[in-house]
Amino acid sequence: HVLALEIKGNDDDDIDSKTADDMKNNRGWMRGPYTVSRSTEKSLDVLLKVVGDKSKRFASAKPGTALKFGGKFKVPIIEGIANGENVKRVVLLSTGVGVGPCIGAIEKVLLEGSEDFANFPTVELYASYRTEREIVYKDHLDTLQNEHPERFLWKAIVSSESGRISSNEENLNCLFSSAFARDSSLHDTHYHLIGNGQMVNEFKAGLAKAGVPDDKVTTEMYFNHKAPVNDSVVDRIANAVTAGCSEAVASS
């Protein structure tokens, strides 16, 4: 779920005007929407990138710092996938901190041990980062992949080295080169897109153009909501999906 997370600002903080105005209107509290990665009855985890005054305040907070949270927005990843039918394969595409909720969903499927997930579809995570230094949870994801090779695989895409995942055919082909992809089709693969609004919108348009059913695509955008969609990128995605699914059918 997405929730509103708040932390008390300091009066002597040198902060940007937008955050200052928000604090003024919220009795001194900084606030923002964050997606829960995982939770228990007494705790919750969120993953954030330190880029501005608000995230710096959260990152520098000492244990015991008062926080407020509320709201319950959006549909959790697993719930959105479970609502669909005839799904054999799940593809999670994330940018930046969007990997956080994906990891929580993956853990729920692989580690919870519930009979509800015994027959859950195979899961693939393609997590994009700007630099190799930004890759988080690598050891944890490697362990999950090694312990559950028949159910989960993942790959990190470093855009500063190989470009965005949609920037060329080679990057996109990784979505269809796995054993999981060869056992699935256009109509039984569910895509969850989470992170940068441009990535989400371009992939959503490309998947639709390739004929992926609307109920097999769920999304969550963190920023860059109004970024223009690049038609050539949309076409590249659509062509890759069509070609990848055709190869899967041929090989089966």
PDB file of C-alpha atoms in Angstrom:
ATOM      1  CA  HIS A   1       0.000   0.000   0.000  1.00  0.00           C
ATOM      2  CA  VAL A   2       0.945   3.625  -0.431  1.00  0.00           C
ATOM      3  CA  LEU A   3       0.662   5.689   2.730  1.00  0.00           C
ATOM      4  CA  ALA A   4       1.367   9.220   3.883  1.00  0.00           C
ATOM      5  CA  LEU A   5       4.509   9.294   6.010  1.00  0.00           C
ATOM      6  CA  GLU A   6       5.297  12.376   8.101  1.00  0.00           C
ATOM      7  CA  ILE A   7       8.225  13.582  10.177  1.00  0.00           C
ATOM      8  CA  LYS A   8       8.606  16.751  12.244  1.00  0.00           C
ATOM      9  CA  GLY A   9      10.812  19.362  10.605  1.00  0.00           C
ATOM     10  CA  ASN A  10      13.369  21.454  12.442  1.00  0.00           C
ATOM     11  CA  ASP A  11      12.813  25.209  12.622  1.00  0.00           C
ATOM     12  CA  ASP A  12      16.439  25.862  11.741  1.00  0.00           C
ATOM     13  CA  ASP A  13      16.428  23.584   8.690  1.00  0.00           C
ATOM     14  CA  ASP A  14      17.476  25.274   5.457  1.00  0.00           C
ATOM     15  CA  ILE A  15      14.834  23.747   3.223  1.00  0.00           C
ATOM     16  CA  ASP A  16      13.302  24.388  -0.169  1.00  0.00           C
ATOM     17  CA  SER A  17      10.214  26.586  -0.420  1.00  0.00           C
ATOM     18  CA  LYS A  18       7.825  23.790  -1.400  1.00  0.00           C
ATOM     19  CA  THR A  19       8.724  21.723   1.662  1.00  0.00           C
ATOM     20  CA  ALA A  20       8.608  24.837   3.852  1.00  0.00           C
ATOM     21  CA  ASP A  21       5.099  25.677   2.638  1.00  0.00           C
ATOM     22  CA  ASP A  22       3.957  22.110   3.226  1.00  0.00           C
ATOM     23  CA  MET A  23       5.335  22.211   6.779  1.00  0.00           C
ATOM     24  CA  LYS A  24       3.569  25.503   7.407  1.00  0.00           C
ATOM     25  CA  ASN A  25       0.257  24.037   6.278  1.00  0.00           C
ATOM     26  CA  ASN A  26       0.809  20.832   8.239  1.00  0.00           C
ATOM     27  CA  ARG A  27       1.760  22.203  11.672  1.00  0.00           C
ATOM     28  CA  GLY A  28       5.485  21.757  11.140  1.00  0.00           C
ATOM     29  CA  TRP A  29       5.406  18.224   9.765  1.00  0.00           C
ATOM     30  CA  MET A  30       7.066  17.168   6.508  1.00  0.00           C
ATOM     31  CA  ARG A  31       4.985  14.644   4.612  1.00  0.00           C
ATOM     32  CA  GLY A  32       4.987  12.599   1.449  1.00  0.00           C
ATOM     33  CA  PRO A  33       3.598   9.425  -0.142  1.00  0.00           C
ATOM     34  CA  TYR A  34       5.681   6.279   0.292  1.00  0.00           C
ATOM     35  CA  THR A  35       5.058   2.676  -0.711  1.00  0.00           C
ATOM     36  CA  VAL A  36       5.399   0.023   1.976  1.00  0.00           C
ATOM     37  CA  SER A  37       7.967  -2.633   1.102  1.00  0.00           C
ATOM     38  CA  ARG A  38       7.070  -5.026   3.897  1.00  0.00           C
ATOM     39  CA  SER A  39       5.308  -4.862   7.246  1.00  0.00           C
ATOM     40  CA  THR A  40       4.377  -6.666  10.434  1.00  0.00           C
ATOM     41  CA  GLU A  41       1.747  -5.907  13.048  1.00  0.00           C
ATOM     42  CA  LYS A  42       4.208  -3.520  14.743  1.00  0.00           C
ATOM     43  CA  SER A  43       6.498  -2.273  11.987  1.00  0.00           C
ATOM     44  CA  LEU A  44       6.706  -1.194   8.364  1.00  0.00           C
ATOM     45  CA  ASP A  45       9.575  -0.755   5.909  1.00  0.00           C
ATOM     46  CA  VAL A  46       9.877   1.867   3.202  1.00  0.00           C
ATOM     47  CA  LEU A  47      12.766   2.395   0.799  1.00  0.00           C
ATOM     48  CA  LEU A  48      13.699   5.961  -0.069  1.00  0.00           C
ATOM     49  CA  LYS A  49      16.452   7.699  -1.981  1.00  0.00           C
ATOM     50  CA  VAL A  50      18.068  10.711  -0.335  1.00  0.00           C
ATOM     51  CA  VAL A  51      17.601  13.481  -2.893  1.00  0.00           C
ATOM     52  CA  GLY A  52      15.905  16.388  -1.116  1.00  0.00           C
ATOM     53  CA  ASP A  53      15.274  18.030   2.232  1.00  0.00           C
ATOM     54  CA  LYS A  54      12.480  15.695   3.255  1.00  0.00           C
ATOM     55  CA  SER A  55      14.354  12.474   2.461  1.00  0.00           C
ATOM     56  CA  LYS A  56      17.463  13.882   4.177  1.00  0.00           C
ATOM     57  CA  ARG A  57      15.390  14.492   7.289  1.00  0.00           C
ATOM     58  CA  PHE A  58      14.111  10.911   7.261  1.00  0.00           C
ATOM     59  CA  ALA A  59      17.590   9.494   6.631  1.00  0.00           C
ATOM     60  CA  SER A  60      19.204  11.489   9.445  1.00  0.00           C
ATOM     61  CA  ALA A  61      16.477  10.791  12.003  1.00  0.00           C
ATOM     62  CA  LYS A  62      17.628   9.088  15.187  1.00  0.00           C
ATOM     63  CA  PRO A  63      15.951   5.989  16.625  1.00  0.00           C
ATOM     64  CA  GLY A  64      12.860   7.032  18.550  1.00  0.00           C
ATOM     65  CA  THR A  65      12.083  10.009  16.309  1.00  0.00           C
ATOM     66  CA  ALA A  66       8.338  10.552  16.169  1.00  0.00           C
ATOM     67  CA  LEU A  67       6.656   9.703  12.851  1.00  0.00           C
ATOM     68  CA  LYS A  68       3.075   9.775  11.686  1.00  0.00           C
ATOM     69  CA  PHE A  69       1.525   7.692   8.968  1.00  0.00           C
ATOM     70  CA  GLY A  70      -1.922   7.211   7.565  1.00  0.00           C
ATOM     71  CA  GLY A  71      -3.976   6.406   4.543  1.00  0.00           C
ATOM     72  CA  LYS A  72      -4.218   3.250   2.511  1.00  0.00           C
ATOM     73  CA  PHE A  73      -3.937   3.905  -1.174  1.00  0.00           C
ATOM     74  CA  LYS A  74      -3.376   1.834  -4.311  1.00  0.00           C
ATOM     75  CA  VAL A  75      -3.566  -1.958  -4.580  1.00  0.00           C
ATOM     76  CA  PRO A  76      -0.653  -4.093  -3.299  1.00  0.00           C
ATOM     77  CA  ILE A  77       1.324  -5.809  -6.052  1.00  0.00           C
ATOM     78  CA  ILE A  78       0.340  -9.378  -5.204  1.00  0.00           C
ATOM     79  CA  GLU A  79      -3.308  -8.483  -4.761  1.00  0.00           C
ATOM     80  CA  GLY A  80      -3.384  -6.790  -8.151  1.00  0.00           C
ATOM     81  CA  ILE A  81      -1.889  -9.847  -9.810  1.00  0.00           C
ATOM     82  CA  ALA A  82      -4.059 -12.319  -7.911  1.00  0.00           C
ATOM     83  CA  ASN A  83      -7.173 -10.523  -9.126  1.00  0.00           C
ATOM     84  CA  GLY A  84      -6.295 -11.566 -12.665  1.00  0.00           C
ATOM     85  CA  GLU A  85      -6.842 -15.010 -14.130  1.00  0.00           C
ATOM     86  CA  ASN A  86      -4.771 -17.352 -16.263  1.00  0.00           C
ATOM     87  CA  VAL A  87      -1.392 -15.921 -15.244  1.00  0.00           C
ATOM     88  CA  LYS A  88       1.683 -18.138 -15.656  1.00  0.00           C
ATOM     89  CA  ARG A  89       4.406 -15.500 -15.447  1.00  0.00           C
ATOM     90  CA  VAL A  90       4.861 -12.233 -13.572  1.00  0.00           C
ATOM     91  CA  VAL A  91       7.311  -9.576 -14.762  1.00  0.00           C
ATOM     92  CA  LEU A  92       8.190  -6.764 -12.362  1.00  0.00           C
ATOM     93  CA  LEU A  93       9.816  -3.704 -13.967  1.00  0.00           C
ATOM     94  CA  SER A  94      11.124  -1.099 -11.542  1.00  0.00           C
ATOM     95  CA  THR A  95      13.258   2.021 -11.498  1.00  0.00           C
ATOM     96  CA  GLY A  96      15.083   3.374  -8.443  1.00  0.00           C
ATOM     97  CA  VAL A  97      13.325   2.830  -5.140  1.00  0.00           C
ATOM     98  CA  GLY A  98      10.454   1.127  -6.940  1.00  0.00           C
ATOM     99  CA  VAL A  99      12.390  -2.069  -6.288  1.00  0.00           C
ATOM    100  CA  GLY A 100      11.409  -1.859  -2.590  1.00  0.00           C
ATOM    101  CA  PRO A 101       7.758  -2.918  -2.913  1.00  0.00           C
ATOM    102  CA  CYS A 102       8.775  -5.520  -5.495  1.00  0.00           C
ATOM    103  CA  ILE A 103      11.085  -7.154  -2.972  1.00  0.00           C
ATOM    104  CA  GLY A 104       8.320  -7.242  -0.387  1.00  0.00           C
ATOM    105  CA  ALA A 105       6.012  -8.927  -2.902  1.00  0.00           C
ATOM    106  CA  ILE A 106       8.693 -11.434  -3.896  1.00  0.00           C
ATOM    107  CA  GLU A 107       9.374 -12.306  -0.259  1.00  0.00           C
ATOM    108  CA  LYS A 108       5.673 -12.823   0.345  1.00  0.00           C
ATOM    109  CA  VAL A 109       5.430 -15.279  -2.536  1.00  0.00           C
ATOM    110  CA  LEU A 110       8.645 -17.194  -1.836  1.00  0.00           C
ATOM    111  CA  LEU A 111       9.077 -17.068   1.932  1.00  0.00           C
ATOM    112  CA  GLU A 112       5.676 -16.849   3.556  1.00  0.00           C
ATOM    113  CA  GLY A 113       5.047 -20.562   3.134  1.00  0.00           C
ATOM    114  CA  SER A 114       1.315 -20.148   2.658  1.00  0.00           C
ATOM    115  CA  GLU A 115      -0.593 -22.619   0.511  1.00  0.00           C
ATOM    116  CA  ASP A 116      -2.074 -19.582  -1.222  1.00  0.00           C
ATOM    117  CA  PHE A 117       1.263 -19.057  -2.989  1.00  0.00           C
ATOM    118  CA  ALA A 118       2.190 -22.678  -3.685  1.00  0.00           C
ATOM    119  CA  ASN A 119       0.942 -22.364  -7.256  1.00  0.00           C
ATOM    120  CA  PHE A 120       1.735 -18.686  -7.748  1.00  0.00           C
ATOM    121  CA  PRO A 121       3.198 -17.833 -11.167  1.00  0.00           C
ATOM    122  CA  THR A 122       6.935 -17.561 -11.736  1.00  0.00           C
ATOM    123  CA  VAL A 123       8.320 -14.107 -10.933  1.00  0.00           C
ATOM    124  CA  GLU A 124      10.984 -12.094 -12.744  1.00  0.00           C
ATOM    125  CA  LEU A 125      12.351  -8.771 -11.506  1.00  0.00           C
ATOM    126  CA  TYR A 126      14.127  -6.326 -13.815  1.00  0.00           C
ATOM    127  CA  ALA A 127      15.321  -3.487 -11.606  1.00  0.00           C
ATOM    128  CA  SER A 128      16.832  -0.372 -13.174  1.00  0.00           C
ATOM    129  CA  TYR A 129      19.349   1.910 -11.457  1.00  0.00           C
ATOM    130  CA  ARG A 130      21.356   4.877 -12.662  1.00  0.00           C
ATOM    131  CA  THR A 131      24.661   3.599 -11.301  1.00  0.00           C
ATOM    132  CA  GLU A 132      25.981   0.315  -9.969  1.00  0.00           C
ATOM    133  CA  ARG A 133      26.454   1.955  -6.578  1.00  0.00           C
ATOM    134  CA  GLU A 134      22.693   2.442  -6.296  1.00  0.00           C
ATOM    135  CA  ILE A 135      21.887  -1.267  -6.540  1.00  0.00           C
ATOM    136  CA  VAL A 136      20.231  -2.325  -3.291  1.00  0.00           C
ATOM    137  CA  TYR A 137      19.376  -5.767  -1.894  1.00  0.00           C
ATOM    138  CA  LYS A 138      21.698  -7.455  -4.411  1.00  0.00           C
ATOM    139  CA  ASP A 139      22.929 -10.178  -2.041  1.00  0.00           C
ATOM    140  CA  HIS A 140      19.403 -10.783  -0.782  1.00  0.00           C
ATOM    141  CA  LEU A 141      17.965 -11.091  -4.287  1.00  0.00           C
ATOM    142  CA  ASP A 142      20.826 -13.348  -5.375  1.00  0.00           C
ATOM    143  CA  THR A 143      20.089 -15.608  -2.419  1.00  0.00           C
ATOM    144  CA  LEU A 144      16.383 -15.758  -3.229  1.00  0.00           C
ATOM    145  CA  GLN A 145      17.191 -16.598  -6.849  1.00  0.00           C
ATOM    146  CA  ASN A 146      19.648 -19.339  -5.859  1.00  0.00           C
ATOM    147  CA  GLU A 147      17.235 -20.853  -3.361  1.00  0.00           C
ATOM    148  CA  HIS A 148      14.208 -20.719  -5.685  1.00  0.00           C
ATOM    149  CA  PRO A 149      15.576 -21.064  -9.238  1.00  0.00           C
ATOM    150  CA  GLU A 150      12.367 -22.632 -10.502  1.00  0.00           C
ATOM    151  CA  ARG A 151      10.217 -19.738  -9.272  1.00  0.00           C
ATOM    152  CA  PHE A 152      12.257 -16.525  -9.306  1.00  0.00           C
ATOM    153  CA  LEU A 153      14.981 -14.726 -11.236  1.00  0.00           C
ATOM    154  CA  TRP A 154      16.171 -11.160 -11.372  1.00  0.00           C
ATOM    155  CA  LYS A 155      18.479  -8.834 -13.266  1.00  0.00           C
ATOM    156  CA  ALA A 156      19.838  -5.362 -12.528  1.00  0.00           C
ATOM    157  CA  ILE A 157      19.980  -2.843 -15.378  1.00  0.00           C
ATOM    158  CA  VAL A 158      22.467   0.008 -14.850  1.00  0.00           C
ATOM    159  CA  SER A 159      21.352   2.794 -17.168  1.00  0.00           C
ATOM    160  CA  SER A 160      24.626   4.733 -17.000  1.00  0.00           C
ATOM    161  CA  GLU A 161      26.362   1.699 -18.519  1.00  0.00           C
ATOM    162  CA  SER A 162      23.854   0.017 -20.820  1.00  0.00           C
ATOM    163  CA  GLY A 163      21.141   2.655 -21.177  1.00  0.00           C
ATOM    164  CA  ARG A 164      17.531   2.450 -20.064  1.00  0.00           C
ATOM    165  CA  ILE A 165      15.918  -0.959 -20.411  1.00  0.00           C
ATOM    166  CA  SER A 166      13.850   0.419 -23.308  1.00  0.00           C
ATOM    167  CA  SER A 167      16.761   2.139 -25.043  1.00  0.00           C
ATOM    168  CA  ASN A 168      17.742  -0.759 -27.285  1.00  0.00           C
ATOM    169  CA  GLU A 169      16.640  -4.200 -28.448  1.00  0.00           C
ATOM    170  CA  GLU A 170      19.402  -5.989 -26.554  1.00  0.00           C
ATOM    171  CA  ASN A 171      18.145  -4.665 -23.218  1.00  0.00           C
ATOM    172  CA  LEU A 172      14.537  -5.483 -24.043  1.00  0.00           C
ATOM    173  CA  ASN A 173      15.401  -8.991 -25.196  1.00  0.00           C
ATOM    174  CA  CYS A 174      16.346  -9.926 -21.638  1.00  0.00           C
ATOM    175  CA  LEU A 175      12.620  -9.899 -20.866  1.00  0.00           C
ATOM    176  CA  PHE A 176      12.095 -12.832 -23.208  1.00  0.00           C
ATOM    177  CA  SER A 177      15.271 -14.890 -22.921  1.00  0.00           C
ATOM    178  CA  SER A 178      14.468 -16.680 -19.663  1.00  0.00           C
ATOM    179  CA  ALA A 179      13.077 -20.194 -19.313  1.00  0.00           C
ATOM    180  CA  PHE A 180      10.009 -18.643 -17.690  1.00  0.00           C
ATOM    181  CA  ALA A 181       9.349 -16.562 -20.804  1.00  0.00           C
ATOM    182  CA  ARG A 182       9.549 -19.606 -23.058  1.00  0.00           C
ATOM    183  CA  ASP A 183       6.746 -21.251 -21.094  1.00  0.00           C
ATOM    184  CA  SER A 184       4.385 -18.257 -21.274  1.00  0.00           C
ATOM    185  CA  SER A 185       2.506 -16.206 -23.844  1.00  0.00           C
ATOM    186  CA  LEU A 186       1.184 -12.727 -24.550  1.00  0.00           C
ATOM    187  CA  HIS A 187      -2.041 -13.407 -22.675  1.00  0.00           C
ATOM    188  CA  ASP A 188      -0.767 -15.179 -19.557  1.00  0.00           C
ATOM    189  CA  THR A 189       2.053 -12.810 -18.543  1.00  0.00           C
ATOM    190  CA  HIS A 190       1.306 -10.083 -16.000  1.00  0.00           C
ATOM    191  CA  TYR A 191       3.445  -6.927 -15.993  1.00  0.00           C
ATOM    192  CA  HIS A 192       3.796  -4.641 -12.987  1.00  0.00           C
ATOM    193  CA  LEU A 193       5.448  -1.300 -13.774  1.00  0.00           C
ATOM    194  CA  ILE A 194       6.681   0.822 -10.881  1.00  0.00           C
ATOM    195  CA  GLY A 195       8.834   3.930 -10.579  1.00  0.00           C
ATOM    196  CA  ASN A 196       9.633   6.714 -13.047  1.00  0.00           C
ATOM    197  CA  GLY A 197       6.477   7.950 -14.770  1.00  0.00           C
ATOM    198  CA  GLN A 198       8.101   8.028 -18.195  1.00  0.00           C
ATOM    199  CA  MET A 199       9.128   4.375 -17.955  1.00  0.00           C
ATOM    200  CA  VAL A 200       5.687   3.395 -16.700  1.00  0.00           C
ATOM    201  CA  ASN A 201       3.802   5.292 -19.409  1.00  0.00           C
ATOM    202  CA  GLU A 202       6.034   4.143 -22.268  1.00  0.00           C
ATOM    203  CA  PHE A 203       5.902   0.493 -21.231  1.00  0.00           C
ATOM    204  CA  LYS A 204       2.165   0.665 -20.634  1.00  0.00           C
ATOM    205  CA  ALA A 205       1.650   2.072 -24.131  1.00  0.00           C
ATOM    206  CA  GLY A 206       4.069  -0.412 -25.695  1.00  0.00           C
ATOM    207  CA  LEU A 207       2.455  -3.400 -23.998  1.00  0.00           C
ATOM    208  CA  ALA A 208      -0.993  -2.237 -25.104  1.00  0.00           C
ATOM    209  CA  LYS A 209       0.227  -1.794 -28.685  1.00  0.00           C
ATOM    210  CA  ALA A 210       1.614  -5.338 -28.618  1.00  0.00           C
ATOM    211  CA  GLY A 211      -1.787  -6.655 -27.541  1.00  0.00           C
ATOM    212  CA  VAL A 212      -1.179  -7.357 -23.859  1.00  0.00           C
ATOM    213  CA  PRO A 213      -4.614  -7.298 -22.161  1.00  0.00           C
ATOM    214  CA  ASP A 214      -5.313  -4.289 -19.927  1.00  0.00           C
ATOM    215  CA  ASP A 215      -5.939  -6.507 -16.896  1.00  0.00           C
ATOM    216  CA  LYS A 216      -2.439  -7.979 -17.266  1.00  0.00           C
ATOM    217  CA  VAL A 217      -0.768  -4.608 -16.565  1.00  0.00           C
ATOM    218  CA  THR A 218      -0.660  -2.816 -13.206  1.00  0.00           C
ATOM    219  CA  THR A 219       1.246   0.373 -12.498  1.00  0.00           C
ATOM    220  CA  GLU A 220       2.540   2.731  -9.855  1.00  0.00           C
ATOM    221  CA  MET A 221       4.269   6.039 -10.613  1.00  0.00           C
ATOM    222  CA  TYR A 222       6.501   7.921  -8.193  1.00  0.00           C
ATOM    223  CA  PHE A 223       7.475  11.022 -10.182  1.00  0.00           C
ATOM    224  CA  ASN A 224       7.829  12.362 -13.727  1.00  0.00           C
ATOM    225  CA  HIS A 225       4.132  11.753 -14.259  1.00  0.00           C
ATOM    226  CA  LYS A 226       3.801  14.265 -17.112  1.00  0.00           C
ATOM    227  CA  ALA A 227       6.925  13.295 -19.060  1.00  0.00           C
ATOM    228  CA  PRO A 228       6.101  12.989 -22.783  1.00  0.00           C
ATOM    229  CA  VAL A 229       5.910   9.493 -24.200  1.00  0.00           C
ATOM    230  CA  ASN A 230       8.482   8.775 -26.892  1.00  0.00           C
ATOM    231  CA  ASP A 231       6.679   7.075 -29.784  1.00  0.00           C
ATOM    232  CA  SER A 232       9.832   5.353 -31.024  1.00  0.00           C
ATOM    233  CA  VAL A 233      10.375   3.838 -27.567  1.00  0.00           C
ATOM    234  CA  VAL A 234       6.754   2.663 -27.485  1.00  0.00           C
ATOM    235  CA  ASP A 235       7.216   1.005 -30.876  1.00  0.00           C
ATOM    236  CA  ARG A 236      10.473  -0.605 -29.750  1.00  0.00           C
ATOM    237  CA  ILE A 237       8.772  -2.072 -26.685  1.00  0.00           C
ATOM    238  CA  ALA A 238       5.792  -3.298 -28.709  1.00  0.00           C
ATOM    239  CA  ASN A 239       8.044  -4.933 -31.305  1.00  0.00           C
ATOM    240  CA  ALA A 240      10.138  -6.627 -28.621  1.00  0.00           C
ATOM    241  CA  VAL A 241       7.058  -7.997 -26.855  1.00  0.00           C
ATOM    242  CA  THR A 242       5.550  -9.257 -30.116  1.00  0.00           C
ATOM    243  CA  ALA A 243       8.796 -10.862 -31.257  1.00  0.00           C
ATOM    244  CA  GLY A 244       9.497 -12.352 -27.826  1.00  0.00           C
ATOM    245  CA  CYS A 245       6.064 -13.896 -27.549  1.00  0.00           C
ATOM    246  CA  SER A 246       6.269 -15.265 -31.113  1.00  0.00           C
ATOM    247  CA  GLU A 247       9.561 -16.961 -30.296  1.00  0.00           C
ATOM    248  CA  ALA A 248       8.050 -18.444 -27.141  1.00  0.00           C
ATOM    249  CA  VAL A 249       5.160 -19.909 -29.125  1.00  0.00           C
ATOM    250  CA  ALA A 250       7.517 -21.300 -31.762  1.00  0.00           C
ATOM    251  CA  SER A 251       9.809 -22.928 -29.197  1.00  0.00           C
ATOM    252  CA  SER A 252       6.887 -24.525 -27.367  1.00  0.00           C
TER     253      SER A 252
END
